[in-house]
Short mmCIF file of C-alpha atoms and ligand atoms in Angstrom, two decimals:
data_model
loop_
_atom_site.label_atom_id
_atom_site.label_comp_id
_atom_site.label_asym_id
_atom_site.label_seq_id
_atom_site.Cartn_x
_atom_site.Cartn_y
_atom_site.Cartn_z
CA MET K 1 9.03 42.87 70.30
CA VAL K 2 11.99 40.92 70.21
CA ASN K 3 15.16 42.02 69.12
CA SER K 4 16.56 39.52 65.86
CA SER K 5 19.98 40.86 66.56
CA SER K 6 19.46 39.67 70.87
CA VAL K 7 18.02 36.14 69.14
CA ALA K 8 21.34 35.69 67.01
CA ALA K 9 23.27 36.97 69.91
CA HIS K 10 22.08 33.81 72.16
CA VAL K 11 21.78 31.23 69.26
CA ALA K 12 24.91 31.49 68.32
CA PRO K 13 26.79 30.62 70.95
CA ALA K 14 24.31 27.97 71.53
CA LEU K 15 25.06 26.64 68.23
CA ARG K 16 28.72 26.67 68.53
CA GLY K 17 27.90 24.52 72.18
CA LEU K 18 26.33 22.13 70.14
CA ALA K 19 28.64 21.56 67.40
CA THR K 20 32.08 21.55 69.75
CA ALA K 21 30.19 18.34 71.86
CA ALA K 22 29.08 16.88 68.15
CA GLY K 23 32.36 17.07 67.60
CA ALA K 24 33.82 15.89 70.46
CA SER K 25 31.42 12.78 70.52
CA VAL K 26 32.68 12.28 67.15
CA ALA K 27 36.51 12.56 67.77
CA ALA K 28 35.58 10.19 71.14
CA GLY K 29 33.83 7.53 68.86
CA ALA K 30 36.72 7.93 66.41
CA ALA K 31 39.61 7.62 69.05
CA THR K 32 37.28 4.08 70.21
CA VAL K 33 37.37 2.80 66.75
CA ALA K 34 41.07 3.04 66.16
CA TYR K 35 41.11 1.64 69.55
CA ALA K 36 39.18 -1.30 69.09
CA HIS K 37 40.75 -1.87 65.55
CA PHE K 38 44.22 -1.41 65.79
CA TYR K 39 45.41 -2.51 69.57
CA GLU K 40 42.97 -4.17 70.96
CA LEU K 41 42.45 -6.12 68.38
CA ASN K 42 46.20 -8.01 68.67
CA ASN K 43 45.91 -7.09 72.03
CA PHE K 44 46.79 -11.41 72.46
CA LYS K 45 46.40 -12.79 76.28
CA LEU K 46 46.69 -15.87 77.35
CA ARG K 47 43.87 -16.96 79.67
CA THR K 48 44.78 -19.61 82.22
CA GLU K 49 42.52 -22.34 83.64
CA SER K 50 42.25 -25.28 85.73
CA LEU K 51 39.24 -28.23 85.50
CA PRO K 52 38.99 -30.36 88.45
CA VAL K 53 37.69 -33.43 86.33
CA LEU K 54 40.29 -36.14 86.36
CA PRO K 55 39.87 -39.37 88.79
CA ALA K 56 41.99 -38.87 91.64
CA GLY K 57 45.66 -39.39 91.70
CA THR K 58 45.70 -38.46 87.81
CA PRO K 59 48.93 -36.47 87.25
CA ASP K 60 47.61 -32.73 85.75
CA PHE K 61 46.94 -32.76 81.55
CA ARG K 62 47.34 -28.95 80.27
CA ILE K 63 45.19 -28.09 77.30
CA LEU K 64 45.58 -25.20 74.67
CA HIS K 65 42.76 -24.14 73.60
CA ILE K 66 42.32 -22.03 70.33
CA SER K 67 39.40 -21.20 68.16
CA ASP K 68 38.08 -18.60 66.13
CA MET K 69 41.47 -17.49 64.28
CA HIS K 70 39.53 -16.01 61.18
CA MET K 71 42.96 -15.67 59.71
CA ILE K 72 43.65 -13.76 57.02
CA PRO K 73 47.18 -12.78 54.92
CA GLY K 74 49.49 -11.41 56.10
CA GLN K 75 48.06 -11.20 59.36
CA ARG K 76 51.79 -11.28 61.23
CA ALA K 77 51.14 -10.37 65.30
CA LYS K 78 48.42 -13.32 65.18
CA THR K 79 51.32 -15.16 63.38
CA ARG K 80 53.75 -14.09 66.26
CA PHE K 81 51.14 -15.12 69.13
CA LEU K 82 50.39 -18.48 67.54
CA HIS K 83 53.93 -19.42 67.59
CA SER K 84 54.71 -18.34 70.92
CA LEU K 85 52.28 -20.63 72.46
CA ALA K 86 54.04 -23.74 71.04
CA SER K 87 56.76 -22.56 74.17
CA LEU K 88 53.65 -23.43 76.48
CA GLU K 89 54.26 -27.67 75.54
CA PRO K 90 50.77 -28.04 75.71
CA ASP K 91 49.61 -32.38 76.03
CA LEU K 92 46.92 -31.43 73.46
CA VAL K 93 45.58 -28.72 71.82
CA ILE K 94 41.59 -28.20 70.88
CA ASN K 95 41.11 -26.22 68.03
CA THR K 96 36.54 -25.33 68.08
CA GLY K 97 37.18 -23.85 64.31
CA ASP K 98 36.27 -20.49 62.54
CA ASN K 99 39.71 -21.20 60.96
CA LEU K 100 39.70 -18.36 57.89
CA SER K 101 38.37 -15.51 57.34
CA HIS K 102 39.37 -15.00 53.17
CA MET K 103 39.44 -17.11 50.33
CA GLY K 104 43.27 -17.89 50.54
CA ALA K 105 44.36 -17.82 54.08
CA LEU K 106 45.09 -21.26 54.20
CA PRO K 107 48.86 -20.81 54.04
CA ALA K 108 48.89 -18.18 56.27
CA LEU K 109 46.79 -20.46 58.58
CA LEU K 110 49.25 -23.67 58.41
CA GLU K 111 52.21 -21.29 58.46
CA ALA K 112 50.86 -19.15 61.91
CA LEU K 113 50.03 -23.02 63.54
CA GLY K 114 53.10 -24.94 62.43
CA PRO K 115 54.92 -25.03 65.74
CA LEU K 116 51.28 -26.69 67.20
CA PHE K 117 51.21 -29.54 64.99
CA ASP K 118 54.36 -30.92 67.13
CA PHE K 119 51.25 -31.45 69.75
CA PRO K 120 48.58 -33.98 69.44
CA GLY K 121 45.19 -31.99 68.38
CA VAL K 122 41.58 -32.54 67.65
CA TYR K 123 39.15 -30.39 65.77
CA VAL K 124 35.77 -28.95 64.90
CA PRO K 125 34.75 -26.84 62.59
CA GLY K 126 32.88 -23.47 62.30
CA SER K 127 30.65 -22.24 59.79
CA ASN K 128 34.27 -20.36 59.14
CA CYS K 129 35.53 -23.74 58.39
CA TYR K 130 32.88 -23.60 55.40
CA TYR K 131 31.88 -20.22 53.79
CA ALA K 132 33.64 -16.82 53.04
CA PRO K 133 32.38 -13.80 55.26
CA VAL K 134 30.00 -11.73 53.46
CA PHE K 135 29.50 -7.49 54.62
CA LYS K 136 26.85 -7.55 56.96
CA ASN K 137 26.00 -4.48 59.10
CA PRO K 138 28.46 -4.99 62.35
CA ALA K 139 24.91 -4.15 64.41
CA ARG K 140 23.54 -7.24 63.51
CA TYR K 141 26.26 -8.93 65.48
CA LEU K 142 25.15 -7.07 68.90
CA PHE K 143 21.29 -6.67 68.27
CA LYS K 144 19.63 -9.48 65.72
CA GLU K 145 18.42 -12.25 67.92
CA SER K 146 20.53 -15.66 66.73
CA THR K 147 19.27 -19.30 65.91
CA ALA K 148 20.57 -22.35 65.27
CA ASP K 149 19.48 -23.92 61.59
CA GLU K 150 20.30 -20.31 60.21
CA GLY K 151 21.47 -21.83 57.26
CA ILE K 152 23.99 -20.17 54.49
CA GLU K 153 23.38 -17.38 52.83
CA PRO K 154 23.28 -18.52 49.14
CA GLU K 155 26.08 -15.61 48.40
CA ARG K 156 28.61 -16.66 50.66
CA ALA K 157 31.59 -18.54 48.67
CA GLU K 158 33.39 -21.99 50.00
CA LEU K 159 36.78 -22.23 51.37
CA PRO K 160 38.79 -24.79 51.17
CA THR K 161 37.81 -26.80 53.79
CA GLN K 162 38.79 -30.26 53.18
CA GLN K 163 41.99 -28.94 51.87
CA MET K 164 42.22 -27.50 55.04
CA HIS K 165 41.19 -30.91 57.16
CA ASP K 166 43.02 -33.00 55.60
CA ALA K 167 46.58 -30.25 55.98
CA PHE K 168 44.95 -30.92 59.75
CA ASP K 169 45.41 -34.61 59.22
CA ALA K 170 48.30 -35.17 57.60
CA ARG K 171 49.99 -33.25 60.50
CA GLY K 172 48.33 -35.99 63.33
CA TRP K 173 45.42 -33.85 64.51
CA THR K 174 42.11 -35.76 65.10
CA GLY K 175 38.55 -34.51 63.24
CA LEU K 176 36.01 -34.91 65.74
CA ILE K 177 33.50 -33.49 63.05
CA ASN K 178 30.32 -35.72 64.21
CA ARG K 179 32.42 -38.46 65.57
CA ALA K 180 33.64 -39.84 68.60
CA ASP K 181 36.91 -40.84 68.51
CA THR K 182 40.21 -41.64 71.65
CA LEU K 183 43.40 -40.64 72.57
CA THR K 184 45.47 -42.07 75.33
CA ILE K 185 48.60 -39.60 76.27
CA ASN K 186 50.76 -39.30 78.73
CA GLY K 187 48.62 -42.62 80.18
CA LEU K 188 45.45 -40.74 80.18
CA ARG K 189 42.86 -41.64 78.48
CA LEU K 190 41.06 -39.08 76.09
CA GLU K 191 37.56 -39.36 75.08
CA PHE K 192 36.35 -36.95 72.60
CA SER K 193 32.67 -36.78 71.31
CA GLY K 194 32.38 -33.91 68.41
CA VAL K 195 29.89 -31.87 66.65
CA ASP K 196 29.98 -30.36 63.15
CA ASP K 197 28.40 -26.47 63.40
CA PRO K 198 25.43 -26.09 65.36
CA HIS K 199 25.27 -22.69 64.63
CA LEU K 200 24.33 -23.94 61.01
CA GLY K 201 22.65 -27.04 62.33
CA LEU K 202 25.14 -29.60 61.46
CA ASP K 203 25.28 -31.32 64.24
CA ASP K 204 24.42 -34.87 64.86
CA HIS K 205 25.70 -36.21 67.66
CA PRO K 206 28.02 -39.44 67.97
CA GLY K 207 28.01 -39.66 71.33
CA PHE K 208 31.66 -41.51 73.01
CA VAL K 209 33.07 -44.55 72.02
CA PRO K 210 31.94 -47.00 74.89
CA THR K 211 34.96 -47.77 76.86
CA ALA K 212 36.53 -51.13 76.56
CA PHE K 213 37.36 -53.71 78.89
CA ASP K 214 41.24 -53.33 80.11
CA ALA K 215 42.62 -55.81 82.64
CA GLU K 216 44.25 -52.43 84.07
CA PRO K 217 42.01 -49.95 82.80
CA ALA K 218 43.29 -46.45 82.15
CA PRO K 219 42.22 -43.37 83.88
CA SER K 220 40.12 -41.68 81.50
CA VAL K 221 38.35 -38.18 80.85
CA ARG K 222 34.97 -37.82 78.83
CA LEU K 223 35.47 -34.39 76.39
CA GLY K 224 32.87 -32.88 74.56
CA VAL K 225 34.27 -30.28 71.68
CA CYS K 226 31.95 -28.58 69.36
CA HIS K 227 32.04 -24.76 67.95
CA ALA K 228 29.39 -23.48 68.90
CA PRO K 229 27.57 -23.83 72.50
CA TYR K 230 23.79 -23.77 71.89
CA ILE K 231 22.41 -24.90 75.12
CA ARG K 232 20.96 -27.75 72.84
CA THR K 233 24.45 -28.77 72.30
CA LEU K 234 25.74 -28.82 75.65
CA ASP K 235 22.67 -30.74 77.13
CA ARG K 236 23.45 -33.55 74.25
CA PHE K 237 27.38 -33.21 75.31
CA VAL K 238 26.19 -33.58 79.52
CA ALA K 239 23.45 -36.03 79.13
CA ASP K 240 25.67 -38.35 77.06
CA GLY K 241 28.63 -38.07 79.55
CA ALA K 242 30.93 -35.25 79.09
CA GLN K 243 33.26 -34.17 81.93
CA ALA K 244 33.94 -30.99 80.13
CA ILE K 245 33.00 -29.00 77.24
CA PHE K 246 34.93 -27.10 74.84
CA ALA K 247 33.40 -24.35 72.35
CA GLY K 248 34.29 -21.11 70.58
CA HIS K 249 31.96 -19.27 68.06
CA THR K 250 30.71 -16.21 70.45
CA HIS K 251 34.24 -14.01 70.40
CA GLY K 252 33.38 -13.00 73.81
CA GLY K 253 30.53 -10.99 72.61
CA GLN K 254 33.92 -9.38 70.83
CA VAL K 255 32.15 -5.36 71.87
CA CYS K 256 31.72 -5.58 75.47
CA LEU K 257 30.99 -3.19 78.02
CA PRO K 258 33.61 -1.69 80.25
CA GLY K 259 34.59 -4.94 82.14
CA GLY K 260 34.32 -7.48 79.25
CA HIS K 261 30.52 -8.13 79.49
CA ALA K 262 29.42 -8.84 76.59
CA LEU K 263 26.01 -8.10 75.26
CA THR K 264 25.37 -10.98 72.89
CA SER K 265 26.67 -14.50 72.88
CA ASN K 266 25.99 -14.93 68.96
CA CYS K 267 23.66 -17.64 69.87
CA ASP K 268 21.01 -18.51 72.47
CA LEU K 269 23.53 -19.18 75.71
CA ASP K 270 23.73 -16.19 78.07
CA PRO K 271 25.76 -13.46 76.91
CA ALA K 272 27.42 -13.50 80.83
CA ARG K 273 28.86 -17.11 79.48
CA ALA K 274 30.02 -15.98 76.35
CA LYS K 275 33.98 -16.04 77.40
CA GLY K 276 35.66 -18.27 80.29
CA VAL K 277 34.35 -21.47 82.45
CA SER K 278 30.80 -22.16 83.33
CA LEU K 279 29.05 -24.65 84.16
CA GLN K 280 25.83 -26.65 82.55
CA SER K 281 24.63 -28.98 84.67
CA ASP K 282 27.72 -29.13 86.69
CA VAL K 283 29.37 -30.29 84.15
CA PRO K 284 32.61 -27.50 83.23
CA VAL K 285 32.01 -25.92 79.93
CA GLN K 286 34.89 -23.82 78.39
CA ILE K 287 34.71 -20.99 76.55
CA SER K 288 37.09 -18.94 74.12
CA ALA K 289 36.21 -15.58 73.14
CA GLY K 290 38.24 -16.42 70.20
CA LEU K 291 41.54 -14.95 68.45
CA GLY K 292 40.14 -13.04 65.83
CA THR K 293 37.29 -11.82 64.20
CA SER K 294 35.74 -11.57 60.04
CA ARG K 295 37.16 -9.16 58.63
CA PHE K 296 34.33 -6.92 58.03
CA ALA K 297 34.16 -6.39 61.78
CA PRO K 298 38.04 -5.98 62.90
CA VAL K 299 36.97 -4.44 66.23
CA ARG K 300 37.52 -5.45 69.43
CA LEU K 301 36.28 -3.58 72.96
CA PHE K 302 37.09 -4.77 76.30
CA CYS K 303 37.28 -8.22 74.74
CA PRO K 304 40.77 -8.97 73.35
CA PRO K 305 41.79 -11.62 71.38
CA GLU K 306 42.93 -14.91 73.69
CA ALA K 307 44.14 -18.20 73.63
CA ILE K 308 43.75 -20.61 76.98
CA LEU K 309 45.59 -22.66 78.58
CA VAL K 310 43.40 -25.34 80.69
CA THR K 311 44.57 -27.35 83.15
CA LEU K 312 42.77 -30.76 83.66
CA THR K 313 43.31 -31.48 87.49
CA ALA K 314 42.47 -34.33 89.70
CA LYS K 315 39.25 -34.44 91.55
CA GLY K 316 39.41 -33.60 95.12
FE1 FE2 O 1 34.05 -16.96 64.52
#
C-alpha cells in the first residue's frame, strides 16, 4: 500500500523543480523581450556594400540606402542616427518606403531626414506610407504565408501620404511611383525604374527611359527601386534591364535566429535573402533590414536596424 505522506514527499520536490524551471523560462523570455525592445531596437548599424555595376573607368558612386523607418514621434535615437548619416556625404539617397508608423509622425520624420535632404534622393512608398498600422498578433508576422495583392484592411486609417511626398519633392527628392526618371550626378547618368508597393499589388512597371542619343554619351547605370521585393517585381526589373535593384520591406526577418538567420521575408522571397545583397538572374539585389518596426511589434532579435552605404564601382 502506498503511503500518502511518502507520495507527497516525492511529489513536492518535483513540483518545486517544475516551478523553478518554469520561473527560469519566464525570466529568460522576459529578458529576451527586454533586450529585443530596449537594446536591439536602437542598436543602429551602418552596413557597407560594393556593387561592380558601372562601366569600366567610371569613378565610384556612393548611395545611402534607407528604408522602413516606421517613424513615431519622440524617437530621438533613430533621429540622431539618421542625422549622423549626413556625415557620409553620399552622392545619392535611396528611400524604399514604410516611412511612418503613427498618424502624427510626419513632422518627426521630416526632422529626422532633414540633413539628408541636402543630397539628391529618390523614393518609393510602402504600405506604411499609406496606412497607419493596426495591432496584429506578432506571431502572424512569423508564421502567416504572405502573398502579394493582400489589399488593405478596411480599419487602417490613411496616413498623410501626399503631404509627405510633397515635402520630399519640395526638398528636391524624386518620386519613382510607377515611373521612370533619370538623374545625372557627378557625371554618371542614373536611370531609374520605380514601382508603387508590390505588397499592396500597386506595382505597375514603367520600364526605363530609353537612353537618348548623345554626341558624347555619359557613363550610365540602370537601377530598379521598390519597397517589397516580390519575385515577380525583381524578375520584371531584370527583364527591363536593371543592373542593380534596391528594396526594403522584409525588416531582415526582424526576429531572427542567432547569426541573423531570418524565418520570414514577409513576401515570397526566400528568407535567406531577407537582408543583404543577393542575385536575381545575376543582377544584384540590395535589401535593407530597415531602421524601424511597426509600433505594435517593437522588437528586433539578431537583426539590428540598419542603413547601408552602397558603393557602385566599375566592372572588372
Ligand atoms: Fe516595414
